């Protein structure tokens, strides 16, 4: 499929930026238009950032975290009142952003980190506070890319030679600030000659697999075969999958993992067929305050996402619909959780706590 790059743009998704701070605004690649059109949007208010997150113009747990961080920075930059009234404006921005999407913990994590930066700077002059907030959001963007490269390298070691990898949704460069998590692992392994092909589940109802993952991989020259979600059992049973790799939106302390709807079904199938099931995610997707997956809030989205494809009804417009955007895979079905701090394995209660401690020690060493 030929892409139609925007004016002056002719880069694959790895070189392309999914998000960028530019001249007191946020530039995003509008993912609702892909793969047919590569179009950027400039967001100039916290309300516009929130709307872009809700509409899935920016999506993927790490990316919506960074987008929300830029939303807080934007609220400060656009604030026309004095330093004293900034606090109220940032609390308003925090509320708006946190309420956009409930499942990915990265969003809340990023917003709370920005509020910490604000609290640590609130005694300074307005201009300095703004600069610090923009710098903190930019740093989050940079950190995300580094973390993905790091977890990609660690995870690549886990793939067998000539791996045939099955994935769902899009946990790639588009869902992050570059490289990707599940697809970052695939990219790192592919550059070492370890990946034979990727099976991309189309990911109904929003089609992140067929629209975004296929696009990313084809642009990078990584062999990919698209399947509908209900074909996964067939290819596993016929011995055509060596490993399943997915991203995560929130991982509880016991390893239970929320990810795109359909992930749980893949994990059950993989378990039955004795196929390793890996989750790749930055540590910011781990929520140790939640003991298990039952506590993870699941986002339910508009029924028309199921009733329509490409804007056209594929069923009766009045049919009742259930549209959970995520499901939870129990930790016991997960072979390993690959993070930038290391690889966690069962029992996750211990291994995730150890990686958390390691992160604290690394921060203290700085
Ligand atoms: O609804 P989406 O497209 O934001 O869902 C995204 C996913 O489920 C991804 O797998 C997850 O956020 C990880 S992205 C690196």
Short mmCIF file of N, CA, C and O and ligand atoms in Angstrom, two decimals, residues 31 56 58-64 101 104 148 168-172 175-176 180-182 206 208 212 246-249 258-261 263 280-282 285 299 301 325-326, ligand 1:
data_model
loop_
_atom_site.label_atom_id
_atom_site.label_comp_id
_atom_site.label_asym_id
_atom_site.label_seq_id
_atom_site.Cartn_x
_atom_site.Cartn_y
_atom_site.Cartn_z
N UNK A 31 -3.41 9.33 14.34
CA UNK A 31 -3.42 7.89 14.03
C UNK A 31 -4.76 7.40 13.51
O UNK A 31 -4.85 6.29 12.99
N UNK A 56 -8.52 8.73 20.13
CA UNK A 56 -7.47 7.80 19.69
C UNK A 56 -6.61 8.38 18.57
O UNK A 56 -5.98 7.63 17.82
N UNK A 58 -4.04 10.17 19.32
CA UNK A 58 -2.84 9.63 19.97
C UNK A 58 -3.32 8.49 20.84
O UNK A 58 -4.33 8.61 21.53
N UNK A 59 -2.60 7.39 20.82
CA UNK A 59 -3.06 6.21 21.53
C UNK A 59 -1.86 5.34 21.88
O UNK A 59 -0.75 5.60 21.41
N UNK A 60 -2.12 4.28 22.66
CA UNK A 60 -1.02 3.45 23.15
C UNK A 60 -0.60 4.02 24.51
O UNK A 60 -0.44 5.24 24.64
N UNK A 61 -0.46 3.13 25.50
CA UNK A 61 -0.26 3.58 26.88
C UNK A 61 0.90 4.57 27.06
O UNK A 61 0.72 5.66 27.62
N UNK A 62 2.12 4.26 26.56
CA UNK A 62 3.21 5.20 26.80
C UNK A 62 2.98 6.55 26.10
O UNK A 62 3.28 7.61 26.66
N UNK A 63 2.41 6.50 24.91
CA UNK A 63 2.21 7.75 24.17
C UNK A 63 1.15 8.64 24.83
O UNK A 63 1.33 9.87 24.90
N UNK A 64 0.08 8.04 25.34
CA UNK A 64 -0.92 8.91 25.96
C UNK A 64 -0.39 9.49 27.28
O UNK A 64 -0.79 10.58 27.67
N UNK A 101 -8.91 8.53 29.58
CA UNK A 101 -8.93 7.08 29.38
C UNK A 101 -8.50 6.42 30.70
O UNK A 101 -7.42 6.74 31.23
N UNK A 104 -4.99 2.68 30.93
CA UNK A 104 -3.52 2.81 30.90
C UNK A 104 -3.05 3.65 32.08
O UNK A 104 -3.40 4.83 32.20
N UNK A 148 12.32 1.97 25.61
CA UNK A 148 11.88 0.99 24.61
C UNK A 148 13.07 0.31 23.95
O UNK A 148 13.04 -0.90 23.69
N UNK A 168 -0.86 -8.48 18.86
CA UNK A 168 -2.21 -7.89 18.72
C UNK A 168 -2.10 -6.40 18.95
O UNK A 168 -1.17 -5.93 19.61
N UNK A 169 -3.04 -5.67 18.40
CA UNK A 169 -3.10 -4.21 18.54
C UNK A 169 -1.85 -3.58 17.94
O UNK A 169 -1.21 -4.16 17.05
N UNK A 170 -1.49 -2.43 18.40
CA UNK A 170 -0.24 -1.80 17.97
C UNK A 170 0.51 -1.33 19.20
O UNK A 170 0.05 -0.41 19.90
N UNK A 171 1.62 -2.01 19.50
CA UNK A 171 2.49 -1.60 20.59
C UNK A 171 3.84 -1.27 19.98
O UNK A 171 4.87 -1.79 20.35
N UNK A 172 3.79 -0.39 18.99
CA UNK A 172 4.98 -0.06 18.21
C UNK A 172 5.42 1.37 18.39
O UNK A 172 5.06 2.05 19.37
N UNK A 175 2.70 3.82 19.08
CA UNK A 175 2.04 3.79 20.39
C UNK A 175 2.93 4.36 21.48
O UNK A 175 2.55 4.39 22.65
N UNK A 176 4.13 4.78 21.08
CA UNK A 176 5.13 5.23 22.05
C UNK A 176 5.82 6.47 21.47
O UNK A 176 5.35 7.04 20.50
N UNK A 180 8.94 1.40 20.09
CA UNK A 180 7.83 0.54 20.49
C UNK A 180 8.21 -0.41 21.61
O UNK A 180 9.38 -0.55 21.97
N UNK A 181 7.18 -1.07 22.17
CA UNK A 181 7.42 -2.04 23.26
C UNK A 181 7.41 -3.45 22.65
O UNK A 181 8.47 -4.00 22.37
N UNK A 182 6.21 -4.00 22.38
CA UNK A 182 6.17 -5.34 21.75
C UNK A 182 6.86 -5.28 20.39
O UNK A 182 7.70 -6.14 20.05
N UNK A 206 -11.23 -1.45 16.51
CA UNK A 206 -10.63 -0.21 16.00
C UNK A 206 -9.52 -0.48 14.97
O UNK A 206 -9.01 0.42 14.34
N UNK A 208 -6.33 -1.50 15.13
CA UNK A 208 -4.96 -1.01 15.30
C UNK A 208 -3.95 -1.96 14.65
O UNK A 208 -2.88 -1.53 14.23
N UNK A 212 -2.28 -0.03 11.77
CA UNK A 212 -1.05 0.58 12.29
C UNK A 212 0.14 -0.38 12.34
O UNK A 212 1.23 -0.05 11.87
N UNK A 246 3.00 -9.12 23.36
CA UNK A 246 2.04 -8.02 23.37
C UNK A 246 2.56 -6.88 24.25
O UNK A 246 3.51 -7.05 25.02
N UNK A 247 1.90 -5.74 24.14
CA UNK A 247 2.18 -4.63 25.04
C UNK A 247 1.29 -4.74 26.27
O UNK A 247 0.66 -5.78 26.51
N UNK A 248 1.22 -3.65 27.04
CA UNK A 248 0.38 -3.63 28.25
C UNK A 248 -0.10 -2.22 28.51
O UNK A 248 0.60 -1.25 28.20
N UNK A 249 -1.28 -2.12 29.08
CA UNK A 249 -1.80 -0.82 29.51
C UNK A 249 -1.67 -0.64 31.01
O UNK A 249 -1.54 0.48 31.50
N UNK A 258 -3.53 -5.82 31.91
CA UNK A 258 -4.59 -5.31 31.02
C UNK A 258 -3.94 -4.91 29.70
O UNK A 258 -2.92 -4.21 29.69
N UNK A 259 -4.50 -5.36 28.63
CA UNK A 259 -4.05 -4.94 27.29
C UNK A 259 -5.27 -5.01 26.36
O UNK A 259 -6.38 -5.37 26.78
N UNK A 260 -5.06 -4.67 25.13
CA UNK A 260 -6.15 -4.59 24.14
C UNK A 260 -7.06 -5.82 24.20
O UNK A 260 -6.59 -6.94 24.33
N UNK A 261 -8.34 -5.58 24.04
CA UNK A 261 -9.33 -6.65 24.06
C UNK A 261 -8.92 -7.75 23.05
O UNK A 261 -8.55 -7.43 21.91
N UNK A 263 -6.44 -9.91 23.97
CA UNK A 263 -5.14 -10.40 24.46
C UNK A 263 -5.33 -11.64 25.35
O UNK A 263 -4.58 -12.62 25.25
N UNK A 280 5.64 -6.94 26.86
CA UNK A 280 6.73 -5.95 26.84
C UNK A 280 6.15 -4.60 27.21
O UNK A 280 5.20 -4.13 26.58
N UNK A 281 6.72 -3.97 28.24
CA UNK A 281 6.16 -2.69 28.71
C UNK A 281 7.19 -1.93 29.53
O UNK A 281 8.00 -2.55 30.24
N UNK A 282 7.15 -0.61 29.47
CA UNK A 282 8.02 0.16 30.37
C UNK A 282 7.52 0.05 31.80
O UNK A 282 6.35 -0.27 32.03
N UNK A 285 4.17 1.32 33.13
CA UNK A 285 2.89 0.62 32.93
C UNK A 285 2.56 -0.29 34.11
O UNK A 285 1.52 -0.95 34.12
N UNK A 299 -11.92 0.36 30.28
CA UNK A 299 -12.61 1.39 29.49
C UNK A 299 -13.63 0.73 28.55
O UNK A 299 -13.31 -0.23 27.85
N UNK A 301 -16.03 1.64 25.34
CA UNK A 301 -16.08 2.69 24.33
C UNK A 301 -17.41 2.67 23.56
O UNK A 301 -18.23 1.78 23.73
N UNK A 325 -12.68 -2.01 25.78
CA UNK A 325 -11.48 -1.77 24.97
C UNK A 325 -10.30 -2.65 25.41
O UNK A 325 -9.34 -2.81 24.66
N UNK A 326 -10.39 -3.20 26.62
CA UNK A 326 -9.26 -3.96 27.16
C UNK A 326 -9.77 -5.20 27.89
O UNK A 326 -10.94 -5.25 28.29
O1 LIG B 1 -6.82 1.57 22.63
P1 LIG B 1 -5.35 1.68 22.32
O2 LIG B 1 -5.06 1.66 20.87
O3 LIG B 1 -4.71 2.84 23.03
O4 LIG B 1 -4.75 0.34 22.96
C1 LIG B 1 -3.36 0.17 22.95
C2 LIG B 1 -2.92 -1.14 23.47
O5 LIG B 1 -3.68 -1.95 23.94
C3 LIG B 1 -1.44 -1.38 23.48
O6 LIG B 1 -1.14 -2.74 23.38
C4 LIG B 1 -0.83 -0.86 24.81
O7 LIG B 1 -1.28 0.42 25.09
C5 LIG B 1 0.65 -0.86 24.75
S1 LIG B 1 1.29 0.33 23.62
C6 LIG B 1 2.96 0.28 23.70
#
